[in-house]
Amino acid sequence: MASQSDPPVAFFQWKYRHYFSYQEKKGTSVSVKCTLCPGVKCLSTSVSSNSNLMKHLSTAHASTTLVAKTPEGKGDGGTKPKQQKIDFTTPHVLSQTELNKGVARYVVEDMLPLSTVESASFRELVSKIPVRGGVRLPCRKTFSNYIDAQYAEMNVELKRTFDKLEYLSTTADIWTACNKSYLGVTAHWINPQSMERGKAALACRRFKGRHTHDKIATELDNIHSSYGISHKITTTVTDNGSNFVKAFKKYQPVEQDDSDDDEDEVTFTNISEALQTPVDDEENVITLPPHQRCASHTLNLVSCTDIDKWLLSTPGTKAVYRSATTKCTGLWNKASRSTVAAETVHDVISKKLLVPCTTRWNSFYDALDRICGIPMVELNTISSKFGLTAITEREHQFIREYCTVMKPLTVALDILQGEDRCYHGTLLPTLETLIFKTLQLKSGLHILIDLPEAIVTAIKTRFAEVLESEDAVLAAVTLPKFKLRWLRTQDRKDKAKASLLAECRKIVLYQDQQEGTSQPTRHLSTDSAIEDEFFSFEDEDDTSAAAESQVGDYLKSGEQGIESLNRFPLIKNISLKHNAATPSSAPVERLFSLGKLVLTPQRNRLSDQKFEKLLVLRYNHWFDGKNGWKDK
């Protein structure tokens, strides 16, 4: 056997050394015996190589699965490898369900055509994946049926989720592409347990014919009813389109008049005439939830329509506004229509000029802000190379002041278009802060001194109903992030606190009444007990004390996360109701943005039903589990 003084050889560091027993070393060779061979068989290999031994194992013992082992001990020169080897001898084998789900996730999440499963290269790639016996990639028809089944399962899961909710809201809009119109609807809510924002796409349904208010109302009511949420929707958010506004105004639930004056009046009706009179079933059946106009769309009207009218109607700004925007438009046209011009701009400022887009809010501001950040020397260099009239110092100053005044408004627009962390209660604090910050900018202006006042006036005019809404105040106050901090006068803080306290008292009183009606009737055996029961009165002091205590603790609390509302059940109940809605209809716009990637001219044979299923599955992230409401 080898002694401790023998120099290290390749055999002692070999991972298959345990299949041989060392005999002796002679010069530059090593003699070993194979433990797998019957009898005694000696083999010889080089001191620096084990190729002979490896060849023996691969030929004489080809049926044996070799297991590598790390040599232990340092006496024979063995050393541990720096990195462990991964054994791929037992890979995970996919079932048919796992394969179908993996392929569906790839196709739906990446918005690929269903014919992907029939692609030769894709099928060859999938064939390399280890699967169980009999498992194979589905054909297009089978895969299409699988998508239909998953869509049905998703709807069942959504309805199960909605059954557990007390309040939710929806957004709706109409989108036109490829000469087709679609009505999109998304739902939004707050999970009562985790206090996390939940969302889901409900439909993106083909909308044929004219976009009249009655057809919109009918389709919206059908979508809400199909999920059984008509009575749970606190509000539906849409843009300012006249057809949507008229639909919600006409099909609101009729409020019952509980006045006592008509209690004794008796009205006689001729039964035969009533049976013969035609009844408009549609108007009697259709009811839409309360309507809320998109705050982002309204702010965009302020930034585009109202401010544009003011700039053109004011003598001191009309000329410079027209000349500055005309010269900027010339730069945008040159840079966007010529590759040589775009390269020229990049050579001078190492950036591209942003071009405004009418369908993207804030794009005009972003384009002017990019020009505002270019020094006058470089800006004139670009204009001269394009053969355009250079922007003057006064025009450049106008652009700077315009961007300065408009910046708070653009920030507010971005905030209100949020989704995961944006609630209806965000609207009022955003508007109040916007008004305050805009008025602060007035002192540093020279050309647009009166523009901040014009912006504030437009905001107060277009948001007059929201600024006076008690529901909007309750929504903001019941968000721990804001509470009363966004109100700048003590009088308004006291008024908001009083509204919150009154709402909490209503909840406590209602809960006491529910508990009282649910208690079993007590058996009163004496006249005194019966009399005491008759003259029992509600203790308003206890009700008020419970509400005041919780409101006081909530307002004193320094926590700002919405999950902290779990410690204040009365405040939480109010917040769940008033903050279920989003301030804007941006979520349904994002649904349409995905739709543009699904409904392409190359996929013109895609049916309306299949398009809706693919889009809704994608928006809800059904296959990758990112929706948050799907049971794991």
XYZ file of C-alpha atoms in Angstrom:
632
model
C 0.000 0.000 0.000
C 1.059 3.595 -0.433
C 2.969 5.199 2.385
C 2.401 8.687 3.762
C 5.585 9.861 1.994
C 4.375 8.957 -1.527
C 3.959 12.028 -3.704
C 0.329 12.911 -4.719
C -0.841 11.306 -7.954
C -3.946 11.855 -10.144
C -5.561 8.627 -8.895
C -5.923 9.892 -5.324
C -7.825 12.999 -6.511
C -10.138 11.128 -8.892
C -13.888 11.213 -8.228
C -14.261 7.491 -9.174
C -11.365 6.277 -7.031
C -13.740 4.260 -4.784
C -14.295 1.728 -7.619
C -10.631 0.670 -7.438
C -8.232 -0.418 -4.703
C -4.705 0.962 -4.779
C -1.886 -1.629 -5.070
C 1.459 0.032 -5.717
C 3.333 2.671 -7.649
C 6.060 1.741 -10.116
C 7.887 4.690 -11.645
C 5.371 6.697 -13.660
C 2.548 4.146 -13.413
C 0.098 3.081 -10.710
C -1.256 -0.438 -10.236
C -4.879 -0.854 -8.985
C -7.582 -3.559 -8.753
C -11.187 -3.081 -9.999
C -13.713 -3.811 -7.245
C -16.543 -4.269 -9.772
C -14.854 -7.052 -11.713
C -15.237 -10.651 -10.459
C -12.031 -12.226 -9.219
C -8.811 -10.283 -9.047
C -8.023 -8.078 -12.025
C -5.105 -5.668 -11.905
C -5.051 -2.549 -14.034
C -2.308 -0.030 -14.701
C -2.685 3.712 -15.252
C -0.439 6.743 -15.507
C 0.543 8.791 -12.482
C -0.793 11.955 -14.148
C -3.903 10.518 -15.902
C -6.796 8.144 -15.174
C -7.917 7.719 -18.791
C -7.215 3.962 -18.819
C -9.361 3.429 -15.739
C -12.153 5.574 -17.139
C -12.101 3.628 -20.369
C -12.361 0.396 -18.375
C -15.450 1.643 -16.514
C -17.182 2.853 -19.696
C -16.632 -0.439 -21.569
C -16.661 -3.234 -18.980
C -19.239 -1.616 -16.702
C -21.332 0.444 -19.115
C -24.592 -0.614 -17.404
C -23.438 0.678 -14.024
C -24.539 4.170 -13.006
C -21.410 5.858 -11.775
C -21.624 7.978 -8.637
C -18.949 10.595 -8.112
C -17.504 11.022 -4.638
C -15.224 13.672 -3.216
C -11.986 12.131 -1.949
C -11.648 12.511 1.803
C -8.397 12.908 3.736
C -5.186 14.612 2.881
C -2.779 11.715 3.345
C -3.251 10.423 -0.193
C -3.170 13.861 -1.743
C -6.980 14.050 -2.105
C -8.539 17.531 -2.149
C -12.164 18.622 -2.189
C -13.389 20.284 -5.393
C -14.064 24.015 -5.231
C -17.659 23.698 -6.522
C -20.169 20.935 -5.907
C -21.454 19.082 -8.936
C -25.212 19.075 -9.670
C -26.730 15.689 -10.341
C -29.220 15.769 -13.226
C -29.905 12.047 -13.206
C -33.427 12.508 -11.705
C -35.023 15.620 -13.301
C -38.533 16.817 -12.445
C -41.066 15.211 -14.758
C -44.047 17.369 -15.802
C -47.620 16.190 -15.782
C -50.134 17.178 -18.467
C -51.648 19.825 -16.166
C -48.261 21.385 -15.438
C -47.305 21.417 -19.107
C -50.602 23.021 -20.162
C -50.329 25.691 -17.484
C -46.709 26.476 -18.366
C -47.499 26.832 -22.058
C -50.611 28.927 -21.295
C -48.595 31.256 -19.090
C -46.019 31.709 -21.846
C -48.631 32.400 -24.540
C -51.006 34.583 -22.505
C -48.478 36.611 -20.488
C -46.354 37.363 -23.574
C -49.527 37.959 -25.649
C -48.586 35.468 -28.348
C -51.013 33.902 -30.855
C -52.620 30.557 -30.007
C -50.956 29.092 -33.106
C -47.673 29.187 -31.162
C -48.410 25.647 -29.936
C -48.314 24.448 -33.566
C -44.977 26.082 -34.340
C -42.388 23.446 -35.306
C -39.579 25.190 -33.442
C -41.717 25.629 -30.309
C -42.790 21.976 -30.338
C -39.171 20.906 -30.756
C -38.176 23.077 -27.802
C -40.951 21.688 -25.582
C -40.042 18.127 -26.588
C -36.753 18.542 -24.687
C -38.686 18.947 -21.404
C -38.988 15.702 -19.389
C -42.649 14.684 -19.154
C -44.559 11.685 -17.924
C -45.620 8.921 -20.211
C -48.470 9.932 -22.521
C -48.020 13.663 -21.867
C -47.734 15.760 -25.010
C -48.097 19.336 -26.199
C -51.743 20.125 -27.047
C -52.800 21.108 -30.523
C -54.325 24.512 -31.184
C -57.934 23.353 -30.768
C -57.226 21.540 -27.508
C -55.228 24.506 -26.216
C -58.057 26.879 -27.141
C -60.505 24.741 -25.162
C -58.080 24.811 -22.227
C -58.056 28.631 -22.340
C -61.866 28.633 -22.282
C -61.912 26.341 -19.250
C -59.375 28.486 -17.396
C -61.396 31.628 -18.154
C -64.499 29.985 -16.691
C -62.518 28.927 -13.618
C -61.203 32.474 -13.205
C -64.752 33.876 -13.280
C -65.820 31.412 -10.582
C -62.858 32.470 -8.442
C -63.691 36.139 -8.978
C -67.298 35.652 -7.930
C -66.134 33.778 -4.837
C -63.879 36.718 -3.988
C -66.663 39.253 -4.546
C -68.996 37.300 -2.278
C -66.630 37.992 0.621
C -66.570 41.748 -0.035
C -68.987 44.391 1.140
C -67.724 47.288 -0.997
C -66.002 47.587 -4.375
C -65.892 49.994 -7.299
C -65.515 49.773 -11.066
C -64.034 51.798 -13.910
C -65.425 51.792 -17.438
C -64.556 53.194 -20.859
C -64.982 52.460 -24.566
C -62.007 51.729 -26.795
C -61.892 51.583 -30.595
C -59.261 49.656 -32.579
C -59.175 47.889 -35.955
C -62.621 49.348 -36.751
C -64.111 47.657 -33.675
C -65.326 49.100 -30.380
C -65.017 47.446 -26.972
C -66.447 48.300 -23.560
C -63.870 47.667 -20.844
C -64.682 47.317 -17.136
C -62.288 46.811 -14.202
C -63.099 46.237 -10.509
C -61.214 47.597 -7.480
C -61.517 46.952 -3.752
C -59.632 46.790 -0.456
C -59.107 43.393 1.160
C -60.783 43.613 4.618
C -58.192 41.307 6.204
C -54.868 42.416 4.722
C -56.022 45.956 3.739
C -54.240 45.499 0.409
C -55.617 46.900 -2.831
C -57.254 44.327 -5.090
C -58.090 44.703 -8.770
C -59.381 42.601 -11.646
C -60.593 43.054 -15.201
C -64.247 42.063 -15.549
C -64.784 42.433 -19.282
C -63.613 43.896 -22.553
C -66.772 43.219 -24.515
C -67.474 44.005 -28.156
C -69.699 47.080 -28.391
C -71.558 47.258 -31.680
C -73.447 50.219 -33.044
C -73.519 53.806 -31.849
C -72.170 54.664 -28.417
C -75.487 55.925 -27.034
C -76.168 56.350 -23.333
C -78.911 53.693 -23.192
C -76.758 51.015 -24.828
C -73.879 51.847 -22.480
C -76.194 51.570 -19.479
C -77.571 48.225 -20.650
C -74.150 46.691 -21.224
C -72.715 48.007 -17.968
C -75.660 46.675 -15.992
C -75.279 43.267 -17.664
C -71.584 43.085 -16.754
C -72.198 44.109 -13.137
C -75.099 41.684 -12.795
C -73.149 38.771 -14.272
C -70.753 38.978 -11.321
C -73.491 39.704 -8.772
C -71.939 42.982 -7.622
C -74.539 45.586 -8.629
C -75.572 46.234 -5.014
C -71.966 46.354 -3.743
C -70.508 48.970 -6.095
C -69.915 52.261 -4.282
C -69.112 54.160 -7.489
C -68.174 53.717 -11.137
C -65.411 55.944 -12.527
C -65.521 57.038 -16.185
C -64.217 59.899 -18.276
C -66.206 63.074 -18.921
C -67.869 61.777 -22.089
C -71.422 63.058 -22.433
C -72.776 59.575 -23.216
C -71.415 58.123 -19.956
C -72.545 61.137 -17.922
C -76.080 60.920 -19.347
C -76.260 57.149 -18.805
C -75.471 57.421 -15.093
C -77.713 60.437 -14.649
C -80.717 58.722 -16.219
C -80.378 55.236 -14.740
C -79.798 56.083 -11.091
C -81.926 54.257 -8.480
C -85.102 56.142 -7.609
C -84.983 57.421 -4.054
C -88.021 56.523 -1.997
C -89.925 59.431 -0.454
C -90.620 58.537 3.173
C -92.593 61.693 3.980
C -95.669 61.235 6.160
C -97.885 63.464 4.025
C -98.753 60.757 1.546
C -99.340 57.942 4.003
C -103.105 58.369 4.102
C -103.598 58.965 0.381
C -105.279 56.147 -1.538
C -104.843 55.798 -5.271
C -107.223 53.684 -7.365
C -105.933 52.080 -10.555
C -107.898 50.569 -13.403
C -106.483 47.044 -13.688
C -107.511 46.562 -17.318
C -105.816 49.798 -18.371
C -102.673 48.916 -16.425
C -102.435 45.532 -18.118
C -102.873 47.046 -21.581
C -100.320 49.851 -21.067
C -96.874 48.860 -22.457
C -94.114 48.895 -19.884
C -90.567 49.870 -20.687
C -88.863 46.926 -19.000
C -85.402 48.252 -19.730
C -85.862 51.520 -17.823
C -87.478 49.694 -14.891
C -84.768 47.059 -14.589
C -81.539 48.901 -15.359
C -79.923 50.636 -12.388
C -76.398 51.993 -12.378
C -74.253 52.784 -9.315
C -73.201 56.333 -8.349
C -71.013 58.012 -10.936
C -67.635 59.673 -10.479
C -65.819 61.557 -13.212
C -62.176 60.708 -13.852
C -60.028 63.176 -11.894
C -57.057 62.713 -14.221
C -59.166 63.467 -17.276
C -60.572 66.571 -15.571
C -57.096 67.794 -14.615
C -55.956 67.191 -18.169
C -58.775 69.457 -19.366
C -57.467 72.120 -16.999
C -53.900 71.795 -18.301
C -54.876 71.753 -21.974
C -58.201 73.467 -22.577
C -58.514 76.007 -19.750
C -54.891 77.147 -19.681
C -54.714 77.320 -23.483
C -57.801 79.562 -23.562
C -56.351 81.818 -20.889
C -52.983 82.178 -22.646
C -54.674 83.084 -25.945
C -57.162 85.494 -24.341
C -54.546 87.511 -22.422
C -52.857 90.243 -24.543
C -49.571 90.022 -22.639
C -49.107 86.288 -23.281
C -50.911 85.643 -26.581
C -48.083 86.717 -28.910
C -45.204 85.091 -27.004
C -47.226 81.902 -26.473
C -47.958 81.544 -30.187
C -44.420 82.351 -31.332
C -42.761 80.058 -28.758
C -45.011 77.078 -29.470
C -44.708 77.594 -33.231
C -40.900 77.483 -33.084
C -40.968 74.447 -30.768
C -43.354 72.688 -33.147
C -40.894 73.306 -35.981
C -38.121 71.666 -33.955
C -40.338 68.679 -33.073
C -41.384 68.163 -36.700
C -37.812 68.276 -37.975
C -36.442 65.952 -35.306
C -39.241 63.376 -35.649
C -39.447 63.197 -39.449
C -35.768 63.044 -40.383
C -33.113 60.642 -39.160
C -30.395 63.139 -40.090
C -32.102 65.825 -38.006
C -32.470 63.435 -35.061
C -28.752 62.622 -35.275
C -27.956 66.347 -35.372
C -29.915 66.928 -32.166
C -28.188 64.016 -30.472
C -24.743 65.288 -31.517
C -25.447 68.705 -29.972
C -27.243 67.849 -26.716
C -26.697 64.039 -26.436
C -30.481 63.618 -26.075
C -33.594 63.342 -28.174
C -36.315 65.956 -28.429
C -39.587 64.681 -26.969
C -42.588 65.076 -29.259
C -46.042 65.812 -27.742
C -48.791 63.227 -28.228
C -52.467 64.176 -27.947
C -53.414 60.867 -26.313
C -50.774 61.072 -23.593
C -51.362 63.447 -20.711
C -48.377 65.582 -19.674
C -46.644 64.947 -23.010
C -46.794 68.637 -24.000
C -45.239 69.625 -20.670
C -42.542 66.954 -20.982
C -41.655 68.136 -24.495
C -41.388 71.782 -23.413
C -39.449 70.809 -20.288
C -36.849 69.061 -22.465
C -36.411 72.241 -24.568
C -36.346 74.334 -21.394
C -33.353 72.335 -20.152
C -31.285 73.045 -23.297
C -28.983 76.107 -23.043
C -29.780 78.955 -25.446
C -26.480 78.531 -27.331
C -27.094 74.861 -28.100
C -30.751 75.523 -28.884
C -29.831 78.200 -31.428
C -27.215 75.853 -32.920
C -29.893 73.243 -33.555
C -32.273 75.842 -35.024
C -29.616 77.179 -37.402
C -28.715 73.688 -38.621
C -32.388 73.028 -39.292
C -32.794 76.378 -41.061
C -35.371 77.535 -38.494
C -35.783 80.852 -36.741
C -34.008 80.818 -33.397
C -35.945 81.029 -30.147
C -35.558 84.426 -28.502
C -34.615 85.055 -24.881
C -38.172 86.178 -24.027
C -39.650 83.048 -25.615
C -37.204 80.857 -23.721
C -38.138 82.644 -20.494
C -41.828 82.055 -21.284
C -41.162 78.321 -21.679
C -39.240 78.241 -18.377
C -42.040 79.991 -16.483
C -44.680 77.804 -18.115
C -42.853 74.638 -17.015
C -42.365 76.057 -13.510
C -46.067 76.808 -13.047
C -47.250 73.571 -14.639
C -44.964 71.217 -12.707
C -47.227 70.792 -9.635
C -50.171 70.013 -11.907
C -48.241 67.351 -13.798
C -47.103 65.774 -10.518
C -50.729 65.697 -9.350
C -51.747 64.035 -12.603
C -49.172 61.290 -12.120
C -50.310 60.730 -8.514
C -53.986 60.408 -9.423
C -53.219 57.885 -12.160
C -51.813 55.488 -9.578
C -53.554 52.205 -8.930
C -52.061 49.966 -6.256
C -51.552 52.677 -3.603
C -54.029 55.286 -4.817
C -57.489 55.566 -3.267
C -60.430 57.912 -3.613
C -59.225 59.604 -0.429
C -56.091 60.707 -2.299
C -58.105 63.103 -4.473
C -58.915 65.936 -2.044
C -55.447 66.160 -0.422
C -53.927 66.190 -3.912
C -56.170 69.031 -5.088
C -55.643 71.050 -1.905
C -51.873 70.644 -2.112
C -51.913 71.462 -5.824
C -53.793 74.712 -5.193
C -51.431 75.684 -2.369
C -48.206 74.911 -4.269
C -49.428 76.626 -7.448
C -50.237 79.874 -5.650
C -46.794 79.844 -4.009
C -45.134 80.081 -7.446
C -46.677 83.473 -8.237
C -43.925 85.560 -6.639
C -41.122 84.363 -8.926
C -42.821 85.042 -12.294
C -42.514 87.955 -14.744
C -44.440 86.975 -17.885
C -47.021 84.543 -16.466
C -47.767 86.343 -13.201
C -51.514 85.657 -13.352
C -51.292 82.063 -14.622
C -51.295 80.445 -11.127
C -54.548 82.248 -10.303
C -56.052 81.064 -13.594
C -55.072 77.460 -12.844
C -56.563 77.594 -9.337
C -59.783 79.123 -10.677
C -60.093 76.364 -13.294
C -59.483 73.668 -10.662
C -62.092 75.091 -8.306
C -64.591 75.357 -11.149
C -64.175 71.859 -12.539
C -63.844 70.188 -9.119
C -66.496 72.276 -7.358
C -68.624 69.247 -6.520
C -65.656 67.224 -5.241
C -64.279 70.072 -3.103
C -67.633 70.314 -1.296
C -68.208 66.562 -1.020
C -68.450 65.159 2.502
C -67.809 61.643 1.167
C -64.513 62.814 -0.338
C -63.542 64.335 3.013
C -64.352 61.105 4.858
C -62.336 59.135 2.314
C -59.293 61.352 2.873
C -59.565 61.520 6.666
C -59.837 57.728 6.980
C -56.539 57.242 5.162
C -53.813 57.130 7.874
C -51.427 58.771 5.425
C -53.477 61.990 5.499
C -55.900 62.094 8.477
C -56.367 65.854 9.127
C -52.880 66.976 8.087
C -53.904 68.069 4.586
C -56.402 70.617 5.946
C -54.756 74.019 6.481
C -57.249 75.745 8.794
C -58.438 74.684 12.227
C -62.055 75.348 11.283
C -61.889 72.830 8.433
C -60.122 70.316 10.646
C -62.851 70.600 13.285
C -65.550 70.206 10.653
C -63.889 67.107 9.161
C -63.420 65.590 12.608
C -67.088 66.212 13.408
C -68.144 64.452 10.185
C -65.945 61.470 11.023
C -67.306 61.314 14.565
C -70.914 61.483 13.352
C -70.285 58.636 10.895
C -68.716 56.510 13.634
C -71.698 57.124 15.903
C -74.037 55.908 13.160
C -72.066 52.677 12.875
C -72.065 52.103 16.650
C -75.800 52.785 16.876
C -76.517 50.459 13.957
C -74.407 47.707 15.516
C -76.222 48.108 18.848
C -79.573 47.864 17.095
C -78.490 44.743 15.247
C -77.328 43.130 18.475
C -80.574 44.090 20.169
C -82.757 42.547 17.478
C -80.686 39.364 17.422
C -81.028 38.737 21.174
C -83.668 36.161 22.202
C -86.817 37.444 23.871
C -86.507 37.357 27.629
C -89.282 35.864 29.726
C -90.487 38.675 32.014
C -92.267 37.255 35.020
C -93.206 40.378 37.015
C -95.062 43.553 36.227
C -92.032 45.585 37.358
C -89.752 43.803 34.908
C -92.195 44.370 32.074
C -92.415 48.060 32.939
C -88.613 48.409 33.065
C -88.320 46.752 29.654
C -90.961 49.094 28.238
C -89.150 52.214 29.466
C -85.625 51.123 28.380
C -83.811 53.891 26.463
C -80.632 53.988 24.385
C -77.717 55.421 26.317
C -76.421 58.034 23.918
C -73.500 58.842 26.196
C -72.086 55.322 25.846
C -72.482 55.419 22.067
C -70.822 58.814 21.807
C -68.011 57.853 24.200
C -67.100 54.739 22.202
C -66.994 56.682 18.935
C -65.083 59.637 20.417
C -62.524 57.352 22.026
C -61.731 55.550 18.797
C -61.633 58.722 16.693
C -59.321 60.380 19.228
C -56.958 57.394 19.356
C -56.895 57.202 15.548
C -56.045 60.875 15.052
C -53.324 60.737 17.731
C -51.756 57.616 16.230
C -48.528 58.231 14.337
C -48.908 55.202 12.043
C -49.382 55.998 8.351
C -49.830 52.544 6.817
C -53.360 51.611 5.822
C -52.973 48.274 7.620
C -53.008 50.217 10.905
C -56.789 50.608 10.450
C -57.172 47.064 11.787
C -56.763 48.631 15.240
C -59.680 51.005 14.604
C -62.673 48.956 13.350
C -65.046 51.938 13.068
C -62.579 53.963 10.976
C -61.774 50.861 8.955
C -65.429 50.314 8.068
C -65.738 53.884 6.775
C -62.476 53.648 4.826
C -63.415 50.368 3.151
C -66.577 51.995 1.828
C -65.251 55.381 0.722
C -61.795 54.315 -0.511
C -62.768 51.334 -2.637
C -62.790 53.570 -5.717
C -59.798 54.949 -7.592
C -59.627 58.704 -8.369
C -59.302 58.131 -12.111
C -60.212 55.690 -14.863
C -56.534 55.006 -15.627
C -56.871 51.252 -14.812
C -59.267 50.630 -17.681
C -56.959 52.650 -19.946
C -54.165 50.227 -19.024
C -56.472 47.383 -19.975
C -56.814 48.929 -23.433
C -53.035 49.379 -23.667
C -52.693 45.608 -23.305
C -55.489 45.161 -25.822
C -53.423 46.944 -28.465
C -50.750 44.283 -28.070
C -53.248 41.426 -28.301
C -55.498 42.729 -31.097
C -53.027 43.340 -33.909
C -53.701 43.466 -37.665
C -51.915 40.122 -38.021
C -54.493 38.520 -35.714
C -57.625 39.687 -37.528
C -59.195 36.220 -37.353
C -59.303 36.300 -33.559
C -62.941 36.183 -32.426
C -64.318 38.844 -30.100
C -64.959 36.264 -27.362
C -61.472 34.768 -27.575
C -59.901 38.240 -27.586
C -61.782 39.159 -24.407
C -60.734 35.945 -22.670
C -57.057 36.327 -23.560
C -57.001 39.988 -22.533
C -58.804 39.486 -19.211
C -56.620 36.484 -18.350
C -53.533 38.567 -19.094
C -54.657 41.633 -17.126
C -55.560 39.474 -14.128
C -52.263 37.531 -14.309
C -54.245 34.323 -13.878
C -51.443 31.945 -14.820
C -48.566 33.499 -12.881
C -50.452 34.085 -9.614
C -49.731 37.828 -9.295
C -53.372 38.841 -8.922
C -53.393 38.551 -5.130
C -57.024 37.343 -4.901
C -56.622 33.869 -6.388
C -56.676 31.125 -3.776
C -53.274 29.489 -3.599
